[in-house]
Amino acid sequence: MSGDGPEGVAGSARPRAFVTELGLPARELLWTLVREAKRGDPLAPVTVAVPTPYAGLALRRDLARHHGLVNVGFVALARIAELVGAPALAAAGRVPLTAIRRVEAVHAVLHADPGPFAAVADHRGTEIGLAATFADLRRAPDSALTTLAARGGHAAAVATLYTRYVDATRDGYDEEDLAHAAAHGIAHGAGLDELGTVIAFLPRRRSPAEAGLLAALATRG
């Protein structure tokens, strides 16, 4: 994605990115992009994907205080994924993968075949550590699991346990599943009327699924 300024952003078929200083310059560029996205229609929906809820609250206050723009929403990218992706996953019979279910799944796969973790399988810290590792692997590229398995020893055992964990939780869905489902839905037009133009403000490091979601949004204009 590339771009040198806000000119021509509205209606552009290709994704664009802008780099500016943090603070006031970033906010002013955001409001310029929001106005461009509205194309002269003050009620046209615009969604700003914010890095944190606190950033969204601060931006909403700044917008109300200085700019008076309406129908602008501030939500995290994960919330966009939930709004668009959750209905399709629920229709497929899948349920949210809660924190408790994740820990239960880790416990089940670990005790079914602990491998080199047999001596510490009953330690609560082992399950907590594996759950954290599995969460990181969910956001990592597929190549990360291959690399882990190739190292052998405990690393390979973690890769094996993770594969079993994924199989054990296929009836549920997590944040990555939501992002995948949302990207697929947006590619077919779902949620576009409600979201309007989506602007990612100060995006953080993205998982593969989140990158796919942003790509789908950008492709749809």
PDB file of C-alpha atoms in Angstrom:
ATOM      1  CA  MET A   1       0.000   0.000   0.000  1.00  0.00           C
ATOM      2  CA  SER A   2       1.259   3.451  -0.774  1.00  0.00           C
ATOM      3  CA  GLY A   3       0.208   7.048  -0.770  1.00  0.00           C
ATOM      4  CA  ASP A   4       1.665  10.512  -0.407  1.00  0.00           C
ATOM      5  CA  GLY A   5      -1.404  12.387   0.769  1.00  0.00           C
ATOM      6  CA  PRO A   6      -5.160  12.243   1.148  1.00  0.00           C
ATOM      7  CA  GLU A   7      -5.988  13.430  -2.375  1.00  0.00           C
ATOM      8  CA  GLY A   8      -8.077  10.933  -4.303  1.00  0.00           C
ATOM      9  CA  VAL A   9      -8.503   8.450  -1.484  1.00  0.00           C
ATOM     10  CA  ALA A  10     -12.285   8.415  -1.613  1.00  0.00           C
ATOM     11  CA  GLY A  11     -13.477   5.917  -4.197  1.00  0.00           C
ATOM     12  CA  SER A  12      -9.988   4.630  -4.905  1.00  0.00           C
ATOM     13  CA  ALA A  13      -9.935   0.959  -5.884  1.00  0.00           C
ATOM     14  CA  ARG A  14      -6.522   0.291  -4.438  1.00  0.00           C
ATOM     15  CA  PRO A  15      -5.456   0.365  -0.810  1.00  0.00           C
ATOM     16  CA  ARG A  16      -3.287   3.248   0.282  1.00  0.00           C
ATOM     17  CA  ALA A  17      -1.202   3.930   3.365  1.00  0.00           C
ATOM     18  CA  PHE A  18      -0.003   7.202   4.838  1.00  0.00           C
ATOM     19  CA  VAL A  19       2.860   7.904   7.196  1.00  0.00           C
ATOM     20  CA  THR A  20       2.924  10.963   9.404  1.00  0.00           C
ATOM     21  CA  GLU A  21       4.035  12.061  12.858  1.00  0.00           C
ATOM     22  CA  LEU A  22       2.181  10.869  15.942  1.00  0.00           C
ATOM     23  CA  GLY A  23      -0.099  13.185  17.839  1.00  0.00           C
ATOM     24  CA  LEU A  24      -1.818  16.128  16.178  1.00  0.00           C
ATOM     25  CA  PRO A  25      -0.473  15.492  12.623  1.00  0.00           C
ATOM     26  CA  ALA A  26      -1.828  11.926  12.693  1.00  0.00           C
ATOM     27  CA  ARG A  27      -5.221  13.048  13.981  1.00  0.00           C
ATOM     28  CA  GLU A  28      -5.529  15.847  11.443  1.00  0.00           C
ATOM     29  CA  LEU A  29      -4.669  13.461   8.617  1.00  0.00           C
ATOM     30  CA  LEU A  30      -7.283  11.050   9.937  1.00  0.00           C
ATOM     31  CA  TRP A  31     -10.001  13.726   9.900  1.00  0.00           C
ATOM     32  CA  THR A  32      -8.993  14.715   6.361  1.00  0.00           C
ATOM     33  CA  LEU A  33      -9.342  11.099   5.257  1.00  0.00           C
ATOM     34  CA  VAL A  34     -12.707  10.806   7.010  1.00  0.00           C
ATOM     35  CA  ARG A  35     -14.011  13.883   5.190  1.00  0.00           C
ATOM     36  CA  GLU A  36     -12.733  12.526   1.881  1.00  0.00           C
ATOM     37  CA  ALA A  37     -14.388   9.172   2.556  1.00  0.00           C
ATOM     38  CA  LYS A  38     -17.740  10.850   3.113  1.00  0.00           C
ATOM     39  CA  ARG A  39     -17.609  12.288  -0.416  1.00  0.00           C
ATOM     40  CA  GLY A  40     -19.744  15.242   0.530  1.00  0.00           C
ATOM     41  CA  ASP A  41     -22.399  13.090   2.218  1.00  0.00           C
ATOM     42  CA  PRO A  42     -22.319  13.948   5.951  1.00  0.00           C
ATOM     43  CA  LEU A  43     -24.283  10.786   6.830  1.00  0.00           C
ATOM     44  CA  ALA A  44     -22.048   8.355   4.900  1.00  0.00           C
ATOM     45  CA  PRO A  45     -20.736   5.713   7.341  1.00  0.00           C
ATOM     46  CA  VAL A  46     -17.033   5.641   8.167  1.00  0.00           C
ATOM     47  CA  THR A  47     -15.397   3.173  10.543  1.00  0.00           C
ATOM     48  CA  VAL A  48     -12.030   3.922  12.126  1.00  0.00           C
ATOM     49  CA  ALA A  49     -10.222   0.770  13.249  1.00  0.00           C
ATOM     50  CA  VAL A  50      -8.349   1.924  16.343  1.00  0.00           C
ATOM     51  CA  PRO A  51      -5.401   0.220  18.099  1.00  0.00           C
ATOM     52  CA  THR A  52      -7.081   0.271  21.541  1.00  0.00           C
ATOM     53  CA  PRO A  53     -10.471   1.203  23.030  1.00  0.00           C
ATOM     54  CA  TYR A  54      -8.795   4.105  24.825  1.00  0.00           C
ATOM     55  CA  ALA A  55      -7.530   5.487  21.524  1.00  0.00           C
ATOM     56  CA  GLY A  56     -11.053   5.223  20.150  1.00  0.00           C
ATOM     57  CA  LEU A  57     -12.479   7.135  23.112  1.00  0.00           C
ATOM     58  CA  ALA A  58      -9.897   9.913  22.759  1.00  0.00           C
ATOM     59  CA  LEU A  59     -10.524  10.207  19.018  1.00  0.00           C
ATOM     60  CA  ARG A  60     -14.296  10.281  19.495  1.00  0.00           C
ATOM     61  CA  ARG A  61     -13.941  13.164  21.956  1.00  0.00           C
ATOM     62  CA  ASP A  62     -11.583  15.023  19.634  1.00  0.00           C
ATOM     63  CA  LEU A  63     -13.991  14.540  16.736  1.00  0.00           C
ATOM     64  CA  ALA A  64     -16.968  15.846  18.717  1.00  0.00           C
ATOM     65  CA  ARG A  65     -15.041  18.787  20.126  1.00  0.00           C
ATOM     66  CA  HIS A  66     -13.415  20.123  16.950  1.00  0.00           C
ATOM     67  CA  HIS A  67     -14.905  18.656  13.792  1.00  0.00           C
ATOM     68  CA  GLY A  68     -18.595  17.842  14.193  1.00  0.00           C
ATOM     69  CA  LEU A  69     -18.508  14.887  11.797  1.00  0.00           C
ATOM     70  CA  VAL A  70     -21.325  12.360  12.265  1.00  0.00           C
ATOM     71  CA  ASN A  71     -21.772   8.624  11.639  1.00  0.00           C
ATOM     72  CA  VAL A  72     -18.120   7.862  12.372  1.00  0.00           C
ATOM     73  CA  GLY A  73     -17.505   4.732  14.435  1.00  0.00           C
ATOM     74  CA  PHE A  74     -14.370   3.861  16.396  1.00  0.00           C
ATOM     75  CA  VAL A  75     -13.813   0.151  16.991  1.00  0.00           C
ATOM     76  CA  ALA A  76     -10.891  -2.227  17.258  1.00  0.00           C
ATOM     77  CA  LEU A  77     -10.126  -4.407  14.238  1.00  0.00           C
ATOM     78  CA  ALA A  78     -11.025  -7.444  16.352  1.00  0.00           C
ATOM     79  CA  ARG A  79     -14.491  -5.977  16.911  1.00  0.00           C
ATOM     80  CA  ILE A  80     -14.950  -5.499  13.166  1.00  0.00           C
ATOM     81  CA  ALA A  81     -13.976  -9.139  12.717  1.00  0.00           C
ATOM     82  CA  GLU A  82     -16.521 -10.173  15.334  1.00  0.00           C
ATOM     83  CA  LEU A  83     -19.353  -8.118  13.878  1.00  0.00           C
ATOM     84  CA  VAL A  84     -18.865  -9.466  10.367  1.00  0.00           C
ATOM     85  CA  GLY A  85     -17.483 -12.948  11.010  1.00  0.00           C
ATOM     86  CA  ALA A  86     -19.419 -14.230  14.024  1.00  0.00           C
ATOM     87  CA  PRO A  87     -22.795 -14.714  12.286  1.00  0.00           C
ATOM     88  CA  ALA A  88     -21.292 -17.000   9.627  1.00  0.00           C
ATOM     89  CA  LEU A  89     -19.400 -19.062  12.213  1.00  0.00           C
ATOM     90  CA  ALA A  90     -22.493 -19.365  14.403  1.00  0.00           C
ATOM     91  CA  ALA A  91     -24.540 -20.464  11.388  1.00  0.00           C
ATOM     92  CA  ALA A  92     -21.973 -23.219  10.837  1.00  0.00           C
ATOM     93  CA  GLY A  93     -22.617 -24.477  14.380  1.00  0.00           C
ATOM     94  CA  ARG A  94     -19.401 -23.204  15.909  1.00  0.00           C
ATOM     95  CA  VAL A  95     -19.325 -21.522  19.318  1.00  0.00           C
ATOM     96  CA  PRO A  96     -16.957 -18.983  20.902  1.00  0.00           C
ATOM     97  CA  LEU A  97     -13.776 -20.534  22.244  1.00  0.00           C
ATOM     98  CA  THR A  98     -13.795 -19.084  25.747  1.00  0.00           C
ATOM     99  CA  ALA A  99     -10.771 -18.888  28.023  1.00  0.00           C
ATOM    100  CA  ILE A 100     -12.100 -21.784  30.088  1.00  0.00           C
ATOM    101  CA  ARG A 101     -12.581 -23.981  27.034  1.00  0.00           C
ATOM    102  CA  ARG A 102      -9.065 -23.203  25.848  1.00  0.00           C
ATOM    103  CA  VAL A 103      -7.555 -24.237  29.175  1.00  0.00           C
ATOM    104  CA  GLU A 104      -9.669 -27.382  29.224  1.00  0.00           C
ATOM    105  CA  ALA A 105      -8.476 -28.274  25.736  1.00  0.00           C
ATOM    106  CA  VAL A 106      -4.848 -27.713  26.717  1.00  0.00           C
ATOM    107  CA  HIS A 107      -5.362 -29.918  29.781  1.00  0.00           C
ATOM    108  CA  ALA A 108      -6.959 -32.681  27.685  1.00  0.00           C
ATOM    109  CA  VAL A 109      -4.288 -32.874  24.970  1.00  0.00           C
ATOM    110  CA  LEU A 110      -1.451 -32.610  27.489  1.00  0.00           C
ATOM    111  CA  HIS A 111      -2.680 -35.452  29.676  1.00  0.00           C
ATOM    112  CA  ALA A 112      -3.659 -37.663  26.733  1.00  0.00           C
ATOM    113  CA  ASP A 113      -0.020 -37.854  25.642  1.00  0.00           C
ATOM    114  CA  PRO A 114       2.351 -35.589  27.595  1.00  0.00           C
ATOM    115  CA  GLY A 115       5.518 -36.847  25.923  1.00  0.00           C
ATOM    116  CA  PRO A 116       8.580 -35.066  27.357  1.00  0.00           C
ATOM    117  CA  PHE A 117       6.285 -33.016  29.599  1.00  0.00           C
ATOM    118  CA  ALA A 118       5.174 -36.075  31.605  1.00  0.00           C
ATOM    119  CA  ALA A 119       7.109 -35.041  34.711  1.00  0.00           C
ATOM    120  CA  VAL A 120       5.441 -31.604  34.819  1.00  0.00           C
ATOM    121  CA  ALA A 121       2.081 -32.387  33.230  1.00  0.00           C
ATOM    122  CA  ASP A 122       0.279 -31.990  36.553  1.00  0.00           C
ATOM    123  CA  HIS A 123       1.764 -28.573  37.229  1.00  0.00           C
ATOM    124  CA  ARG A 124      -0.656 -25.709  36.630  1.00  0.00           C
ATOM    125  CA  GLY A 125       2.189 -23.632  35.254  1.00  0.00           C
ATOM    126  CA  THR A 126       2.733 -26.119  32.443  1.00  0.00           C
ATOM    127  CA  GLU A 127      -0.817 -25.728  31.205  1.00  0.00           C
ATOM    128  CA  ILE A 128      -0.656 -21.947  31.524  1.00  0.00           C
ATOM    129  CA  GLY A 129       2.635 -21.835  29.627  1.00  0.00           C
ATOM    130  CA  LEU A 130       1.330 -24.070  26.848  1.00  0.00           C
ATOM    131  CA  ALA A 131      -1.877 -22.052  26.569  1.00  0.00           C
ATOM    132  CA  ALA A 132       0.175 -18.866  26.104  1.00  0.00           C
ATOM    133  CA  THR A 133       2.386 -20.566  23.519  1.00  0.00           C
ATOM    134  CA  PHE A 134      -0.632 -21.864  21.629  1.00  0.00           C
ATOM    135  CA  ALA A 135      -2.099 -18.356  21.585  1.00  0.00           C
ATOM    136  CA  ASP A 136       1.130 -17.056  20.033  1.00  0.00           C
ATOM    137  CA  LEU A 137       1.127 -19.852  17.456  1.00  0.00           C
ATOM    138  CA  ARG A 138      -2.440 -18.988  16.473  1.00  0.00           C
ATOM    139  CA  ARG A 139      -1.202 -15.537  15.427  1.00  0.00           C
ATOM    140  CA  ALA A 140       1.981 -16.788  13.768  1.00  0.00           C
ATOM    141  CA  PRO A 141       2.498 -17.736  10.115  1.00  0.00           C
ATOM    142  CA  ASP A 142       2.073 -21.405   9.230  1.00  0.00           C
ATOM    143  CA  SER A 143       5.819 -21.640   8.717  1.00  0.00           C
ATOM    144  CA  ALA A 144       6.356 -21.060  12.451  1.00  0.00           C
ATOM    145  CA  LEU A 145       4.849 -24.444  13.300  1.00  0.00           C
ATOM    146  CA  THR A 146       7.035 -26.183  10.722  1.00  0.00           C
ATOM    147  CA  THR A 147      10.125 -24.483  12.111  1.00  0.00           C
ATOM    148  CA  LEU A 148       9.175 -25.489  15.637  1.00  0.00           C
ATOM    149  CA  ALA A 149       8.622 -29.126  14.683  1.00  0.00           C
ATOM    150  CA  ALA A 150      11.974 -29.268  12.893  1.00  0.00           C
ATOM    151  CA  ARG A 151      13.870 -28.377  16.067  1.00  0.00           C
ATOM    152  CA  GLY A 152      13.014 -31.675  17.714  1.00  0.00           C
ATOM    153  CA  GLY A 153      12.873 -32.309  21.464  1.00  0.00           C
ATOM    154  CA  HIS A 154      10.526 -30.185  23.522  1.00  0.00           C
ATOM    155  CA  ALA A 155       9.932 -27.770  20.652  1.00  0.00           C
ATOM    156  CA  ALA A 156       8.652 -30.569  18.421  1.00  0.00           C
ATOM    157  CA  ALA A 157       6.507 -31.855  21.277  1.00  0.00           C
ATOM    158  CA  VAL A 158       4.926 -28.408  21.607  1.00  0.00           C
ATOM    159  CA  ALA A 159       4.163 -28.418  17.873  1.00  0.00           C
ATOM    160  CA  THR A 160       2.523 -31.841  18.183  1.00  0.00           C
ATOM    161  CA  LEU A 161       0.446 -30.784  21.193  1.00  0.00           C
ATOM    162  CA  TYR A 162      -0.593 -27.622  19.396  1.00  0.00           C
ATOM    163  CA  THR A 163      -1.801 -29.594  16.373  1.00  0.00           C
ATOM    164  CA  ARG A 164      -3.887 -31.784  18.684  1.00  0.00           C
ATOM    165  CA  TYR A 165      -5.189 -28.706  20.469  1.00  0.00           C
ATOM    166  CA  VAL A 166      -6.371 -27.216  17.168  1.00  0.00           C
ATOM    167  CA  ASP A 167      -8.134 -30.472  16.300  1.00  0.00           C
ATOM    168  CA  ALA A 168      -9.788 -30.572  19.719  1.00  0.00           C
ATOM    169  CA  THR A 169     -11.189 -27.068  19.379  1.00  0.00           C
ATOM    170  CA  ARG A 170     -12.462 -27.143  15.801  1.00  0.00           C
ATOM    171  CA  ASP A 171     -16.071 -26.798  16.943  1.00  0.00           C
ATOM    172  CA  GLY A 172     -15.207 -23.415  18.472  1.00  0.00           C
ATOM    173  CA  TYR A 173     -13.803 -20.204  17.080  1.00  0.00           C
ATOM    174  CA  ASP A 174     -11.291 -17.633  18.302  1.00  0.00           C
ATOM    175  CA  GLU A 175     -10.059 -14.241  17.140  1.00  0.00           C
ATOM    176  CA  GLU A 176      -8.176 -15.684  14.184  1.00  0.00           C
ATOM    177  CA  ASP A 177     -11.208 -17.630  13.014  1.00  0.00           C
ATOM    178  CA  LEU A 178     -13.298 -14.468  13.285  1.00  0.00           C
ATOM    179  CA  ALA A 179     -10.808 -12.520  11.161  1.00  0.00           C
ATOM    180  CA  HIS A 180     -10.736 -15.286   8.524  1.00  0.00           C
ATOM    181  CA  ALA A 181     -14.535 -15.444   8.415  1.00  0.00           C
ATOM    182  CA  ALA A 182     -14.846 -11.660   8.264  1.00  0.00           C
ATOM    183  CA  ALA A 183     -12.358 -11.423   5.388  1.00  0.00           C
ATOM    184  CA  HIS A 184     -14.335 -14.035   3.467  1.00  0.00           C
ATOM    185  CA  GLY A 185     -17.609 -12.277   4.210  1.00  0.00           C
ATOM    186  CA  ILE A 186     -16.341  -8.835   3.240  1.00  0.00           C
ATOM    187  CA  ALA A 187     -14.937 -10.235  -0.003  1.00  0.00           C
ATOM    188  CA  HIS A 188     -18.535 -11.215  -0.804  1.00  0.00           C
ATOM    189  CA  GLY A 189     -20.039  -7.906   0.299  1.00  0.00           C
ATOM    190  CA  ALA A 190     -21.032  -8.672   3.902  1.00  0.00           C
ATOM    191  CA  GLY A 191     -20.977  -5.787   6.360  1.00  0.00           C
ATOM    192  CA  LEU A 192     -19.989  -3.129   3.855  1.00  0.00           C
ATOM    193  CA  ASP A 193     -23.159  -1.062   4.197  1.00  0.00           C
ATOM    194  CA  GLU A 194     -22.782  -0.863   7.964  1.00  0.00           C
ATOM    195  CA  LEU A 195     -19.029  -0.275   8.035  1.00  0.00           C
ATOM    196  CA  GLY A 196     -18.798   2.121   5.130  1.00  0.00           C
ATOM    197  CA  THR A 197     -15.222   3.182   4.474  1.00  0.00           C
ATOM    198  CA  VAL A 198     -12.783   1.628   6.936  1.00  0.00           C
ATOM    199  CA  ILE A 199      -9.640   3.498   7.956  1.00  0.00           C
ATOM    200  CA  ALA A 200      -7.043   1.669  10.055  1.00  0.00           C
ATOM    201  CA  PHE A 201      -5.537   4.245  12.396  1.00  0.00           C
ATOM    202  CA  LEU A 202      -2.063   3.492  13.806  1.00  0.00           C
ATOM    203  CA  PRO A 203      -2.319  -0.255  13.031  1.00  0.00           C
ATOM    204  CA  ARG A 204      -0.189  -2.567  15.122  1.00  0.00           C
ATOM    205  CA  ARG A 205       1.592  -5.751  14.102  1.00  0.00           C
ATOM    206  CA  ARG A 206      -0.993  -7.940  12.424  1.00  0.00           C
ATOM    207  CA  SER A 207      -1.513 -11.680  12.429  1.00  0.00           C
ATOM    208  CA  PRO A 208      -1.947 -13.382   9.034  1.00  0.00           C
ATOM    209  CA  ALA A 209      -5.726 -13.456   9.533  1.00  0.00           C
ATOM    210  CA  GLU A 210      -5.856  -9.767  10.465  1.00  0.00           C
ATOM    211  CA  ALA A 211      -3.722  -8.896   7.452  1.00  0.00           C
ATOM    212  CA  GLY A 212      -6.159 -10.834   5.294  1.00  0.00           C
ATOM    213  CA  LEU A 213      -9.067  -8.909   6.805  1.00  0.00           C
ATOM    214  CA  LEU A 214      -7.426  -5.557   6.085  1.00  0.00           C
ATOM    215  CA  ALA A 215      -6.628  -6.711   2.554  1.00  0.00           C
ATOM    216  CA  ALA A 216     -10.263  -7.686   2.003  1.00  0.00           C
ATOM    217  CA  LEU A 217     -11.444  -4.313   3.294  1.00  0.00           C
ATOM    218  CA  ALA A 218      -8.950  -2.489   1.100  1.00  0.00           C
ATOM    219  CA  THR A 219      -9.896  -4.488  -1.984  1.00  0.00           C
ATOM    220  CA  ARG A 220     -13.546  -3.573  -1.484  1.00  0.00           C
ATOM    221  CA  GLY A 221     -12.591   0.091  -1.366  1.00  0.00           C
TER     222      GLY A 221
END
